[in-house]
mmCIF file of C-alpha atoms in Angstrom:
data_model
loop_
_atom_site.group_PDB
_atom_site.id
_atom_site.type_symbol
_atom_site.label_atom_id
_atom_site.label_comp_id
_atom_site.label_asym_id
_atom_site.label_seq_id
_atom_site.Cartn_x
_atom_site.Cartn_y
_atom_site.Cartn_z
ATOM 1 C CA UNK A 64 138.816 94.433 142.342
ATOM 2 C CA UNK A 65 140.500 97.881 141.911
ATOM 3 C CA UNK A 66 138.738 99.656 139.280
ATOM 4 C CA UNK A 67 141.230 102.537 138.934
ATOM 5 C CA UNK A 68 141.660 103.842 135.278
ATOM 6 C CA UNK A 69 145.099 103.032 134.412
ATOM 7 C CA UNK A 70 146.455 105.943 132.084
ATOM 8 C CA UNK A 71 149.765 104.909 131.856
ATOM 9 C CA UNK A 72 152.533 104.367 129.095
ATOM 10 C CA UNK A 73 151.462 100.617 130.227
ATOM 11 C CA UNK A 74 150.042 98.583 130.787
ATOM 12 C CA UNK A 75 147.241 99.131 129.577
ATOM 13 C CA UNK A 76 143.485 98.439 129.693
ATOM 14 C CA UNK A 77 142.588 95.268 128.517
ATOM 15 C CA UNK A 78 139.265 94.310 126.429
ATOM 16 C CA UNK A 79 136.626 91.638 128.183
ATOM 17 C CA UNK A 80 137.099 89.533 125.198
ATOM 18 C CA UNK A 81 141.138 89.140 125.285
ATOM 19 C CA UNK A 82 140.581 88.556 129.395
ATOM 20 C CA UNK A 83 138.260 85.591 128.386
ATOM 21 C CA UNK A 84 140.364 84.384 125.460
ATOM 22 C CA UNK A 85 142.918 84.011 128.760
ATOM 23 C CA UNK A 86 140.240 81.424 130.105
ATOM 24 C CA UNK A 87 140.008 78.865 127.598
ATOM 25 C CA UNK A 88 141.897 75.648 128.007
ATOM 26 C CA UNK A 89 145.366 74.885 128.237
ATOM 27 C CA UNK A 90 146.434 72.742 125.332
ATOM 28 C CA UNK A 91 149.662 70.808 124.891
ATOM 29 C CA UNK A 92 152.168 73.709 123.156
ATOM 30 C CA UNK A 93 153.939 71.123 121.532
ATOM 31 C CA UNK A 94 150.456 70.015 119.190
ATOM 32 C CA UNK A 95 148.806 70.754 116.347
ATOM 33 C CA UNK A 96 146.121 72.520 118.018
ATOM 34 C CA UNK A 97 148.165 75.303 119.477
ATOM 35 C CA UNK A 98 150.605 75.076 116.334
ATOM 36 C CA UNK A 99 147.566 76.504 114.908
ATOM 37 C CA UNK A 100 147.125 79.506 117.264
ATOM 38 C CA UNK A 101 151.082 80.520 117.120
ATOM 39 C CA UNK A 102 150.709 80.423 113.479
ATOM 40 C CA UNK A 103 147.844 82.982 113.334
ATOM 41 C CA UNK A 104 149.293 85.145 116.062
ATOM 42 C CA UNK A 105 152.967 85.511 114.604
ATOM 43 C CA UNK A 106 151.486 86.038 111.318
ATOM 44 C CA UNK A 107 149.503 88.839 112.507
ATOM 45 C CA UNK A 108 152.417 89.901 114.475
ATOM 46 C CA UNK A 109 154.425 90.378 110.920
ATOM 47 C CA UNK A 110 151.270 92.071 109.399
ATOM 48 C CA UNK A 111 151.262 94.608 112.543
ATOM 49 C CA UNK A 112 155.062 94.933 111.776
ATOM 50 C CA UNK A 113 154.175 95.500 108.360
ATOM 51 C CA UNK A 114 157.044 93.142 107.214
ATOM 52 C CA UNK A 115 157.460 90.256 105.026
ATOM 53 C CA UNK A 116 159.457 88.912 107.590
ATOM 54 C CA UNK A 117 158.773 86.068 109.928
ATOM 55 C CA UNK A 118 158.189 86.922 113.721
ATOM 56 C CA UNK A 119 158.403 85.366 116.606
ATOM 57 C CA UNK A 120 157.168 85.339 120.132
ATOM 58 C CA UNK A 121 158.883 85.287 123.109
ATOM 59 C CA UNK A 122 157.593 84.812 126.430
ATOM 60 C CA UNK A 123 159.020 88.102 128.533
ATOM 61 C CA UNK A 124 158.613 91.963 128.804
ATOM 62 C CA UNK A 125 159.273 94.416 126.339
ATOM 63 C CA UNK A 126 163.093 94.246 127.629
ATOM 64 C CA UNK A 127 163.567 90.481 126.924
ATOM 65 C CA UNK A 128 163.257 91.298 123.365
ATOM 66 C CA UNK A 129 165.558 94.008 122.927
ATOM 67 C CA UNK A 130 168.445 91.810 124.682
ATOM 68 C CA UNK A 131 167.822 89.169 122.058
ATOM 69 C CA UNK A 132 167.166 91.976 119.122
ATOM 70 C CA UNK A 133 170.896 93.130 120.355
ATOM 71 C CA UNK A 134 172.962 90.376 121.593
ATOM 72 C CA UNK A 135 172.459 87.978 119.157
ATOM 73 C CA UNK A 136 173.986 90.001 115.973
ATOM 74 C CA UNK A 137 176.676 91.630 117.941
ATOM 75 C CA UNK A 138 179.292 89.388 119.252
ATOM 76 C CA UNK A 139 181.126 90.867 122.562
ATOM 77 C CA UNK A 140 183.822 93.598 121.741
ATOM 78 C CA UNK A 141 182.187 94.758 119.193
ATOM 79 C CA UNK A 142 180.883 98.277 118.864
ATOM 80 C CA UNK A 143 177.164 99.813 118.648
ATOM 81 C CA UNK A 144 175.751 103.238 118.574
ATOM 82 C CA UNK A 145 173.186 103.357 121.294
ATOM 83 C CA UNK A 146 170.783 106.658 120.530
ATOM 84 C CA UNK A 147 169.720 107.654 124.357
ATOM 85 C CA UNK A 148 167.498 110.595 125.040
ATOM 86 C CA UNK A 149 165.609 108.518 127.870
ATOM 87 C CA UNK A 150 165.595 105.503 130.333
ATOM 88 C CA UNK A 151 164.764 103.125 127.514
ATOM 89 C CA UNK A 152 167.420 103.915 125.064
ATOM 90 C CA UNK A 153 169.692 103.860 127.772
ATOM 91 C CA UNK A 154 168.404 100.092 128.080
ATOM 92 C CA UNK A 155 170.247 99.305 125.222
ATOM 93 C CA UNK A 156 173.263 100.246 126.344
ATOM 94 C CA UNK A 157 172.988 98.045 129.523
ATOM 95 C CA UNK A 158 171.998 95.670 127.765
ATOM 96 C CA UNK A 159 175.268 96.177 125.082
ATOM 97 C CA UNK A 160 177.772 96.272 128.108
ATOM 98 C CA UNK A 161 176.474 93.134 130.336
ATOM 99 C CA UNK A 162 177.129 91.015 127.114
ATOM 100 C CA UNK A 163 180.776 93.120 126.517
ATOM 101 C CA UNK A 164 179.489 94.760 124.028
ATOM 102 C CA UNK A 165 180.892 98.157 123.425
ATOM 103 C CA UNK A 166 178.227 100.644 123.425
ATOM 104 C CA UNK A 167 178.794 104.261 121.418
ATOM 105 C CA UNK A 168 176.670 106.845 123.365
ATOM 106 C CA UNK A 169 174.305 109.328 121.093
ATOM 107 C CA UNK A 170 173.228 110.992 123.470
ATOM 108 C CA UNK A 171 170.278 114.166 122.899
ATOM 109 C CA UNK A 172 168.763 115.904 125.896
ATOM 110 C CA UNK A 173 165.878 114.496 127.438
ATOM 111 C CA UNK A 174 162.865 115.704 126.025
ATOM 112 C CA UNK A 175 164.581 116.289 122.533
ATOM 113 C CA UNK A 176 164.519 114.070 119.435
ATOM 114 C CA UNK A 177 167.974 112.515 117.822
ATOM 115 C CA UNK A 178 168.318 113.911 113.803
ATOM 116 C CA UNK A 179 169.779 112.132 111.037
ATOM 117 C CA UNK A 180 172.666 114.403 110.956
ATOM 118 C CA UNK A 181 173.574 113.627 113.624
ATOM 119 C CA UNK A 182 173.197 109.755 113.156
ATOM 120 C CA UNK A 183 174.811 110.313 109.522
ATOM 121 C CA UNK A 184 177.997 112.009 111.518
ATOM 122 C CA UNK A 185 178.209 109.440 114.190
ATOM 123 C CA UNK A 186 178.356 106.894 111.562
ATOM 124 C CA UNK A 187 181.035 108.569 109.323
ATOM 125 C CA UNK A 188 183.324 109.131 112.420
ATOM 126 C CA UNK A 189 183.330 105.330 112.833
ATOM 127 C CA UNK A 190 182.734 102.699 110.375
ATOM 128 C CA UNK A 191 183.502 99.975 113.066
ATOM 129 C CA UNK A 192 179.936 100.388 114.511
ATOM 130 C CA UNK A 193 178.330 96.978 113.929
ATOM 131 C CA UNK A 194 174.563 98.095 114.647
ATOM 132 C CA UNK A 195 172.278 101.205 115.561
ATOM 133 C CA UNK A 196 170.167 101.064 118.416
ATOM 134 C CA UNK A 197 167.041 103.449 118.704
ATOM 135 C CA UNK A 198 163.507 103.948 120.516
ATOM 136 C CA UNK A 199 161.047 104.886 118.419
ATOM 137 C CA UNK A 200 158.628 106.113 121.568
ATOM 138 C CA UNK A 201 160.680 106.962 124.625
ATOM 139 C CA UNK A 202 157.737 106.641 127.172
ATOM 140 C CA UNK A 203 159.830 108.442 129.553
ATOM 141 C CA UNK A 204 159.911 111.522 128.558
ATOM 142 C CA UNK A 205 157.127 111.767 125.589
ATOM 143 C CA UNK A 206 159.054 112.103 122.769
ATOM 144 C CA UNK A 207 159.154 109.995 119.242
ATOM 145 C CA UNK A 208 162.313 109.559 117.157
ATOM 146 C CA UNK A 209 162.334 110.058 113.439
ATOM 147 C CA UNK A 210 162.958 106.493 112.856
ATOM 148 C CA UNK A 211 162.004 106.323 108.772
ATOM 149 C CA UNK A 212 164.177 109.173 108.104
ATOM 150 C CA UNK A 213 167.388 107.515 110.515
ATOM 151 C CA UNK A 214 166.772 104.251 109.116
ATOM 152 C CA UNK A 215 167.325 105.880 105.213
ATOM 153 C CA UNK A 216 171.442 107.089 107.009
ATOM 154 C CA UNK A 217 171.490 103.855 108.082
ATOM 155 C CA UNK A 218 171.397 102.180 104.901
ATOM 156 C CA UNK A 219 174.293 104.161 103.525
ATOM 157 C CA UNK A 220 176.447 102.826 106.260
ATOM 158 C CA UNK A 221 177.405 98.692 106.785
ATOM 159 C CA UNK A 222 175.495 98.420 110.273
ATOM 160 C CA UNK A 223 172.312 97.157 111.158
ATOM 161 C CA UNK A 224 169.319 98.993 112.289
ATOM 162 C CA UNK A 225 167.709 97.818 115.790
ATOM 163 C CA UNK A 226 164.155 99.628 116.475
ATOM 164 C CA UNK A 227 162.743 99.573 120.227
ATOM 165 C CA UNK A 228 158.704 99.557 119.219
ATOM 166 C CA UNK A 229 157.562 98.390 122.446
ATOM 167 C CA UNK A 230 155.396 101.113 122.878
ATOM 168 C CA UNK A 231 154.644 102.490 119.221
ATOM 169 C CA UNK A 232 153.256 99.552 117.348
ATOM 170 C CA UNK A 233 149.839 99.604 116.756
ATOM 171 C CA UNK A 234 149.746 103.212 118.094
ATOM 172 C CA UNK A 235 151.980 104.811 115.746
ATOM 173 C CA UNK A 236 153.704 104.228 112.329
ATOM 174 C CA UNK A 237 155.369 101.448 112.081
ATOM 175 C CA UNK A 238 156.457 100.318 108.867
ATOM 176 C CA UNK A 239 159.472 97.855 109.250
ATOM 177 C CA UNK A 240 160.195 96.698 105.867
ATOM 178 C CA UNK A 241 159.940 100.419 104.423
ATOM 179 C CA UNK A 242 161.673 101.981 107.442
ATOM 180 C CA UNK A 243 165.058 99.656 106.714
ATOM 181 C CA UNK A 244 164.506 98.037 110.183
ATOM 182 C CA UNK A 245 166.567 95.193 110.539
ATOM 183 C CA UNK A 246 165.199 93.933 114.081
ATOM 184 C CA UNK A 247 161.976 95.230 115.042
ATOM 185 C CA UNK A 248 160.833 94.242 118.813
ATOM 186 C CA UNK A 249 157.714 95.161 120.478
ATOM 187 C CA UNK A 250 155.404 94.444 124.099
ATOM 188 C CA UNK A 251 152.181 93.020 124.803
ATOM 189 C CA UNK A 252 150.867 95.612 127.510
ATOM 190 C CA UNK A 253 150.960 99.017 125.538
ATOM 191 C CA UNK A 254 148.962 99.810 122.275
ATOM 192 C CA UNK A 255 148.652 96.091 121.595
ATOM 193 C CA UNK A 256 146.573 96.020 124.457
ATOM 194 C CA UNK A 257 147.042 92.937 125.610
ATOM 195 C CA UNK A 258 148.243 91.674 128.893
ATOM 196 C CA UNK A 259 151.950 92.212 130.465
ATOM 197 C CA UNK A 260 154.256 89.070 129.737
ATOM 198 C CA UNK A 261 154.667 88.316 125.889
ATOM 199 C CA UNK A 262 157.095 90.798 123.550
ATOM 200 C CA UNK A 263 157.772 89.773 119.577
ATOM 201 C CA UNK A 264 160.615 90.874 117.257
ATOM 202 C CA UNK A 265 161.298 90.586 113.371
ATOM 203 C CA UNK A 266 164.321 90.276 111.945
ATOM 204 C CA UNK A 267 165.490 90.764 108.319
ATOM 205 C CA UNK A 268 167.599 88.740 105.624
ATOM 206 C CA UNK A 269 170.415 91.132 107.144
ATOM 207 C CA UNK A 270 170.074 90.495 110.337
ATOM 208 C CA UNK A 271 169.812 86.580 110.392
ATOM 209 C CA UNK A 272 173.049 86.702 108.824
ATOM 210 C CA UNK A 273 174.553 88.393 111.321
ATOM 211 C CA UNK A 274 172.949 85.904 113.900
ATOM 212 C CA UNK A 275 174.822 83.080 111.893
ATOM 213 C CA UNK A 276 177.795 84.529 112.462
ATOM 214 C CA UNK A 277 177.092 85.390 116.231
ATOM 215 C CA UNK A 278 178.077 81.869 119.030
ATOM 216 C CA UNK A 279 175.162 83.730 121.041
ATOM 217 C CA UNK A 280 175.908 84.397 124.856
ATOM 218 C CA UNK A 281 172.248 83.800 125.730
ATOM 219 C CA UNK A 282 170.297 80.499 126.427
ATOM 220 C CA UNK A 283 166.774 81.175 126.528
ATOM 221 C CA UNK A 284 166.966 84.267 123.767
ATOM 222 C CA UNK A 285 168.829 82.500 121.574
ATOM 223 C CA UNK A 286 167.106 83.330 117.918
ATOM 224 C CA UNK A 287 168.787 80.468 116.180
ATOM 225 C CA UNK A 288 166.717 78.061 118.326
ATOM 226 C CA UNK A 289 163.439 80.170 117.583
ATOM 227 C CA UNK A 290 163.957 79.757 114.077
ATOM 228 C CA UNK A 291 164.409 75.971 114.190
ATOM 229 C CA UNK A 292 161.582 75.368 116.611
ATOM 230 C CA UNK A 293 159.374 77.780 114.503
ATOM 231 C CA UNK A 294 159.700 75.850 111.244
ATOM 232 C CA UNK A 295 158.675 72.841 112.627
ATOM 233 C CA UNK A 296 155.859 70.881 111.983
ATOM 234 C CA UNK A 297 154.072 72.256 114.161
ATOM 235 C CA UNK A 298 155.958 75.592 114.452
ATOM 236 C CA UNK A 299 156.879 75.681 117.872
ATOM 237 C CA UNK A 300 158.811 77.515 120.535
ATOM 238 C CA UNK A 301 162.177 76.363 122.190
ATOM 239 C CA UNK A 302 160.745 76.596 125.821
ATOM 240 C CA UNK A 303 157.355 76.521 127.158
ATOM 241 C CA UNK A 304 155.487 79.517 126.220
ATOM 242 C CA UNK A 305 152.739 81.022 128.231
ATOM 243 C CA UNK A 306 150.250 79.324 126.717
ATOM 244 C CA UNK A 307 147.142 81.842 128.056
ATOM 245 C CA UNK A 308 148.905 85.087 126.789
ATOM 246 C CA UNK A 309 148.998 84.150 123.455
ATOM 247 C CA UNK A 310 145.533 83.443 123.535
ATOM 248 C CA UNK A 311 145.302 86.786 124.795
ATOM 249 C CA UNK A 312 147.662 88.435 122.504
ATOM 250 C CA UNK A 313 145.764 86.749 119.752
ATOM 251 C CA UNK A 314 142.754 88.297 119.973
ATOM 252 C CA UNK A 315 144.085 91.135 120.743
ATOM 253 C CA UNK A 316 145.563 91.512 117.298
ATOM 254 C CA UNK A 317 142.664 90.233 115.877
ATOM 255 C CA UNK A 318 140.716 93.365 117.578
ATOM 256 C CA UNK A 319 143.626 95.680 115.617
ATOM 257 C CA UNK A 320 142.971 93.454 112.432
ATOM 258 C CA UNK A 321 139.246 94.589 112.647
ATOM 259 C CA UNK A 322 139.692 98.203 114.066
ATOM 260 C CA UNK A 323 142.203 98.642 110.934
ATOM 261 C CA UNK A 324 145.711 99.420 111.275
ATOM 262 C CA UNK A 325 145.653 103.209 109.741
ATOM 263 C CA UNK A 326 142.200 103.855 111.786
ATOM 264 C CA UNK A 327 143.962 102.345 115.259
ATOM 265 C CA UNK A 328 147.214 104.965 114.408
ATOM 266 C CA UNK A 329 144.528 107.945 113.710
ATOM 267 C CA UNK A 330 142.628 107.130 116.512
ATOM 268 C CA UNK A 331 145.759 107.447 118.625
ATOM 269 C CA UNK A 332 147.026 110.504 116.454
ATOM 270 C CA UNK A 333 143.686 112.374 117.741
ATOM 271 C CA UNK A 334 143.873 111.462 121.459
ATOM 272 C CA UNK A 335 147.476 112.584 121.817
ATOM 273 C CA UNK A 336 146.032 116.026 120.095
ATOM 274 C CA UNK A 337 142.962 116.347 122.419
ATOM 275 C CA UNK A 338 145.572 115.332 125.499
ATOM 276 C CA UNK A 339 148.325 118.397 124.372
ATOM 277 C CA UNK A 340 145.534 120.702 123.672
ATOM 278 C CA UNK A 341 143.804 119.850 127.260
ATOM 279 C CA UNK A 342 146.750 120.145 129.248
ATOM 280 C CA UNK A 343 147.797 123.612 128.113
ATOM 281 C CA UNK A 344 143.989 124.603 128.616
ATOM 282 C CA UNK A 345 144.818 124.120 131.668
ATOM 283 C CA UNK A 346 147.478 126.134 132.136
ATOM 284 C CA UNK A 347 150.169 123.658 132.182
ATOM 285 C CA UNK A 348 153.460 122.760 130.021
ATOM 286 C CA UNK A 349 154.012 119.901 128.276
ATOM 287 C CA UNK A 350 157.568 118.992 128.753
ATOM 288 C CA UNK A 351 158.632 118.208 124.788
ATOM 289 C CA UNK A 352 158.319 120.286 121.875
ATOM 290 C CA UNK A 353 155.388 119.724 120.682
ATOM 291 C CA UNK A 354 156.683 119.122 117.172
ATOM 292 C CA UNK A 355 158.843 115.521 118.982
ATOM 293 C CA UNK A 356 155.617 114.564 121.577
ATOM 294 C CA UNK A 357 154.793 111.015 121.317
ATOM 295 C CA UNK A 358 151.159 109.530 119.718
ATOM 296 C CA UNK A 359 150.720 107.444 122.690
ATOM 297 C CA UNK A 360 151.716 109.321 125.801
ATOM 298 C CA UNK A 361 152.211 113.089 127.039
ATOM 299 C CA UNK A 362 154.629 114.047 129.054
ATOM 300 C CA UNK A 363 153.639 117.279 131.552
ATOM 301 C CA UNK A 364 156.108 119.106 133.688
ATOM 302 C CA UNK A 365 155.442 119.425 137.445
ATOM 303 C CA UNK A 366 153.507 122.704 138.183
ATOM 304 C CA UNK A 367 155.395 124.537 140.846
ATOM 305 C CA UNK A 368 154.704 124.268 144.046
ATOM 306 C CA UNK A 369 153.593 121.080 143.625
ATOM 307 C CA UNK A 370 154.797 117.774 144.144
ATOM 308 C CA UNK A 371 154.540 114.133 142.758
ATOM 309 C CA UNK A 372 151.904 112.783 145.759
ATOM 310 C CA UNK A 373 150.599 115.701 145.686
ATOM 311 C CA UNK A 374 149.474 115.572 142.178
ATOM 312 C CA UNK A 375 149.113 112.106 141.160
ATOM 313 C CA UNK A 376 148.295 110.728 144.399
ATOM 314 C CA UNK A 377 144.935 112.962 144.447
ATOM 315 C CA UNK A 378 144.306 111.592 140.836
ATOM 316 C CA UNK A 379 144.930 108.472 142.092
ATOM 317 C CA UNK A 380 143.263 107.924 145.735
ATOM 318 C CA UNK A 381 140.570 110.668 144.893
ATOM 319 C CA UNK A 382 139.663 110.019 141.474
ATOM 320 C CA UNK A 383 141.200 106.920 140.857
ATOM 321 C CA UNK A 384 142.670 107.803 137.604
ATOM 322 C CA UNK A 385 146.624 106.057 137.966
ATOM 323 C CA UNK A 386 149.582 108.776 135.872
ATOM 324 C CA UNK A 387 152.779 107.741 135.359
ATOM 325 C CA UNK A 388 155.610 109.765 137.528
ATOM 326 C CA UNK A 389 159.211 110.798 136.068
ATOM 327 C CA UNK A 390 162.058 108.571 136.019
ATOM 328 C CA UNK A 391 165.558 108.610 136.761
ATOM 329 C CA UNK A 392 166.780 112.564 136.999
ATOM 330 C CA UNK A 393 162.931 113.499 135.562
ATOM 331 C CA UNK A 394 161.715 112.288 138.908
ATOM 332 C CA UNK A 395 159.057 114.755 140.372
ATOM 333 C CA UNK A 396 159.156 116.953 137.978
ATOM 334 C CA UNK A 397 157.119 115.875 135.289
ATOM 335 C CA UNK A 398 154.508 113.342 135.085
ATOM 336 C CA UNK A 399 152.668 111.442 132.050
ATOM 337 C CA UNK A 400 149.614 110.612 130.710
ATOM 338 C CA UNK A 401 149.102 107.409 128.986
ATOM 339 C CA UNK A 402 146.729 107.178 126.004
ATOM 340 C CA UNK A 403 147.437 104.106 124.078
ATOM 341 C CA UNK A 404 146.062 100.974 123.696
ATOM 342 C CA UNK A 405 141.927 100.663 124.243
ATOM 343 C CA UNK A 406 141.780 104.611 125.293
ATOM 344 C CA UNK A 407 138.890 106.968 123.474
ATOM 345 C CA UNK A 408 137.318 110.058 124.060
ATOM 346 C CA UNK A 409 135.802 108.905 127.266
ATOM 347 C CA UNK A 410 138.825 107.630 129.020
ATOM 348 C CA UNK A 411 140.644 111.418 128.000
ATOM 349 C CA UNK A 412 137.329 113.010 129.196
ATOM 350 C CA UNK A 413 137.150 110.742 132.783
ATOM 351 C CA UNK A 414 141.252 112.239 132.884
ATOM 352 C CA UNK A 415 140.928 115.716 132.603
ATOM 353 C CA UNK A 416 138.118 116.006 134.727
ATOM 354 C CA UNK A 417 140.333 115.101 137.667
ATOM 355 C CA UNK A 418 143.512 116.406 136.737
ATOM 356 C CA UNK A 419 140.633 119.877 136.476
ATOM 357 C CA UNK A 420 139.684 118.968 140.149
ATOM 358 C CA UNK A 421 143.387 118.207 141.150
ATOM 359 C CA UNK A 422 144.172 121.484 140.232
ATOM 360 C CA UNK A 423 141.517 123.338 141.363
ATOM 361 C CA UNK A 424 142.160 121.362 145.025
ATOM 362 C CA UNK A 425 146.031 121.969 145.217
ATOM 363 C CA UNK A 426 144.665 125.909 144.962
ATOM 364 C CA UNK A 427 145.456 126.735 141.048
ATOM 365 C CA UNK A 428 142.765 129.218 139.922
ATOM 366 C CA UNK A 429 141.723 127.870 136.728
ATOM 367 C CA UNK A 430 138.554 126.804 134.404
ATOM 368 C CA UNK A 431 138.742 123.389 136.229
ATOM 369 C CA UNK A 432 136.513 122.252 133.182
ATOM 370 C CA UNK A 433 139.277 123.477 130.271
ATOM 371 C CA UNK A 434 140.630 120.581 130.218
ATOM 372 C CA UNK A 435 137.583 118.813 128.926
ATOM 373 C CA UNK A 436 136.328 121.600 126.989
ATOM 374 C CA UNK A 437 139.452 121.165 124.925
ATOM 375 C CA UNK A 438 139.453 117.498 124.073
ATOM 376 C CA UNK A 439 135.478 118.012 123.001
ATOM 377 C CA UNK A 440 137.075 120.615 120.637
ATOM 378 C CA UNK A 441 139.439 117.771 119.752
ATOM 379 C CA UNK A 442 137.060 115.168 118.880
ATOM 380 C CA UNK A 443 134.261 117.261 117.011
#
């Protein structure tokens, strides 16, 4: 078995005990038994949310719930305001236009964070806007969006809100019911940390209105059919879920339940310091301001000179410590470090003790130790 250390924006490293819950049985998802188990796990879901509102599970990535977050309280032809300063929030608007949904580009400079004022303008220039689309944590390029502050200009103005948490909740702060969030969706494999294959989403009083009024384009994401099947006795799901990964997403909540919420979003607070502080000990650059960079991963630009195999592929086949590369035009020239989920001091420390020996192999004259130095300041 490869016993690499991911460090990726996810997936992530899994605990033994959510592997094993993986193991036990299969029971029939149409019984009481597993009634039981969805119960539990979408009510932990809303408490992770911190809503009031009911959640739901849906067997897919990350991506499967933002397409039913979007196209079921939008009808085609009508317009959103898509917020894209990466990959992901560009999702949304390929998700808006495959449904013929008009999609209203925001668009900020990769690497940069979207402000209200310029949400609040976008708004007042055109009230026909039926929704607001946003990432919270845009993993590809390391940068978090002011979403409490946005979602406060989006209450002034008759569209919904639509939050992309997939890789925020239980990492960062999340609060969906004081935030204004109308749909809130989020994914197993990042600071959840629990296997790839299950995402969730919340939706308010608002929103499930909307979905009334919405003949939805999509068969298997249809939300009206999640809400009948999940007040059921027992609360079910339309379509066979995966049975074994909400075992697995169950305990890992449970494991959040007992870490605490605020301590989990501390914890990750302090390892996205000690990552920032350890890469500029070493003489590189992260590639956001520092004020924007993301709790959960830390995006680096490309030293000079140097290229993507170069760099991560020593990490990788040398060390075997797995980065994430750039994406889309960010391709080979900046690469990320992933520190959500499971990751402590001693995952950071394993880190930038090879990115020191990368370094110090590809010819850079530095303190190959700085790195680590720096997230022992960190943690002290």
């Amino acid at each position: 078995m490869d016993e690499t250390l991911l460090m990726l924006p996810g997936p992530t490293s899994v605990a033994p005990r959510v592997l094993k819950a993986m193991s036990d049985n299969i029971v029939n998802h149409r019984s009481a038994i597993f009634g039981e188990i969805f119960t539990e796990t979408t009510e932990l879901m809303s408490e992770v949310f911190k809503t009031q509102n009911q959640s739901y599970l849906l067997t897919g990535s990350g991506s499967s719930a933002m397409e039913a977050g979007l196209v079921n309280i939008v009808k085609p032809k009508e317009k959103i305001l898509a917020i894209v300063g990466g990959k992901f929030g560009q999702r949304f608007t390929n998700i808006a236009t495959s449904f013929g949904i008009e999609a209203k580009e925001l668009n900020v400079e990769w690497g940069t964070a979207v402000t209200p004022d310029e949400v609040k303008v976008a708004l007042e220039e055109d009230e026909d806007i039926k929704a607001v689309t946003i990432v919270h944590n845009e993993t590809s390029t390391g940068v978090t969006a002011p979403v409490e502050e946005i979602g406060k200009v989006v209450a002034n103005h008759d569209a919904l809100y639509v939050v992309d948490t997939v890789s925020s909740l239980g990492g960062d702060r999340v609060d969906v019911d004081k935030f204004g969030i109308d749909v809130c969706v989020a994914g197993s494999q990042k600071c959840l940390a629990a296997p790839p294959g299950m995402a969730a989403i919340t939706l308010s009083d608002d929103a499930w209105k909307a979905v009334d009024n919405v003949d939805s384009n999509t068969y298997y994401l249809d939300m009206k059919k999640y809400r009948k099947a999940g007040a059921g006795t027992p609360p079910e799901t339309p379509y066979t879920p995966s049975v074994s990964l909400i075992y697995a997403l169950f305990e890992a909540l449970k494991i959040i339940k007992e870490e605490g919420l605020e301590a989990r979003v501390v914890r990750h607070e302090t390892a996205a310091e000690a990552s920032r502080n350890a890469v500029k000990a070493l003489g590189l650059e992260l590639f956001p301001e520092e004020s924007v960079s993301s709790a959960t991963v830390t995006a680096v630009k490309m030293p000079e000179g140097v290229t993507d195999a170069d760099l991560r592929g020593t990490m990788r086949n040398k060390y075997k410590v797995e980065l994430a590369g750039g994406q889309d035009h960010l391709k080979g020239n900046i690469f990320r470090i992933g520190h959500m989920g499971n990751i402590t001091y001693k995952e950071l420390a394993i880190t930038f003790s090879a990115l020191g020996m990368t370094l110090k192999n590809l010819g850079f004259d530095i303190d190959m130790g700085a790195g680590v130095s720096a997230v022992n300041e960190s943690y002290l």
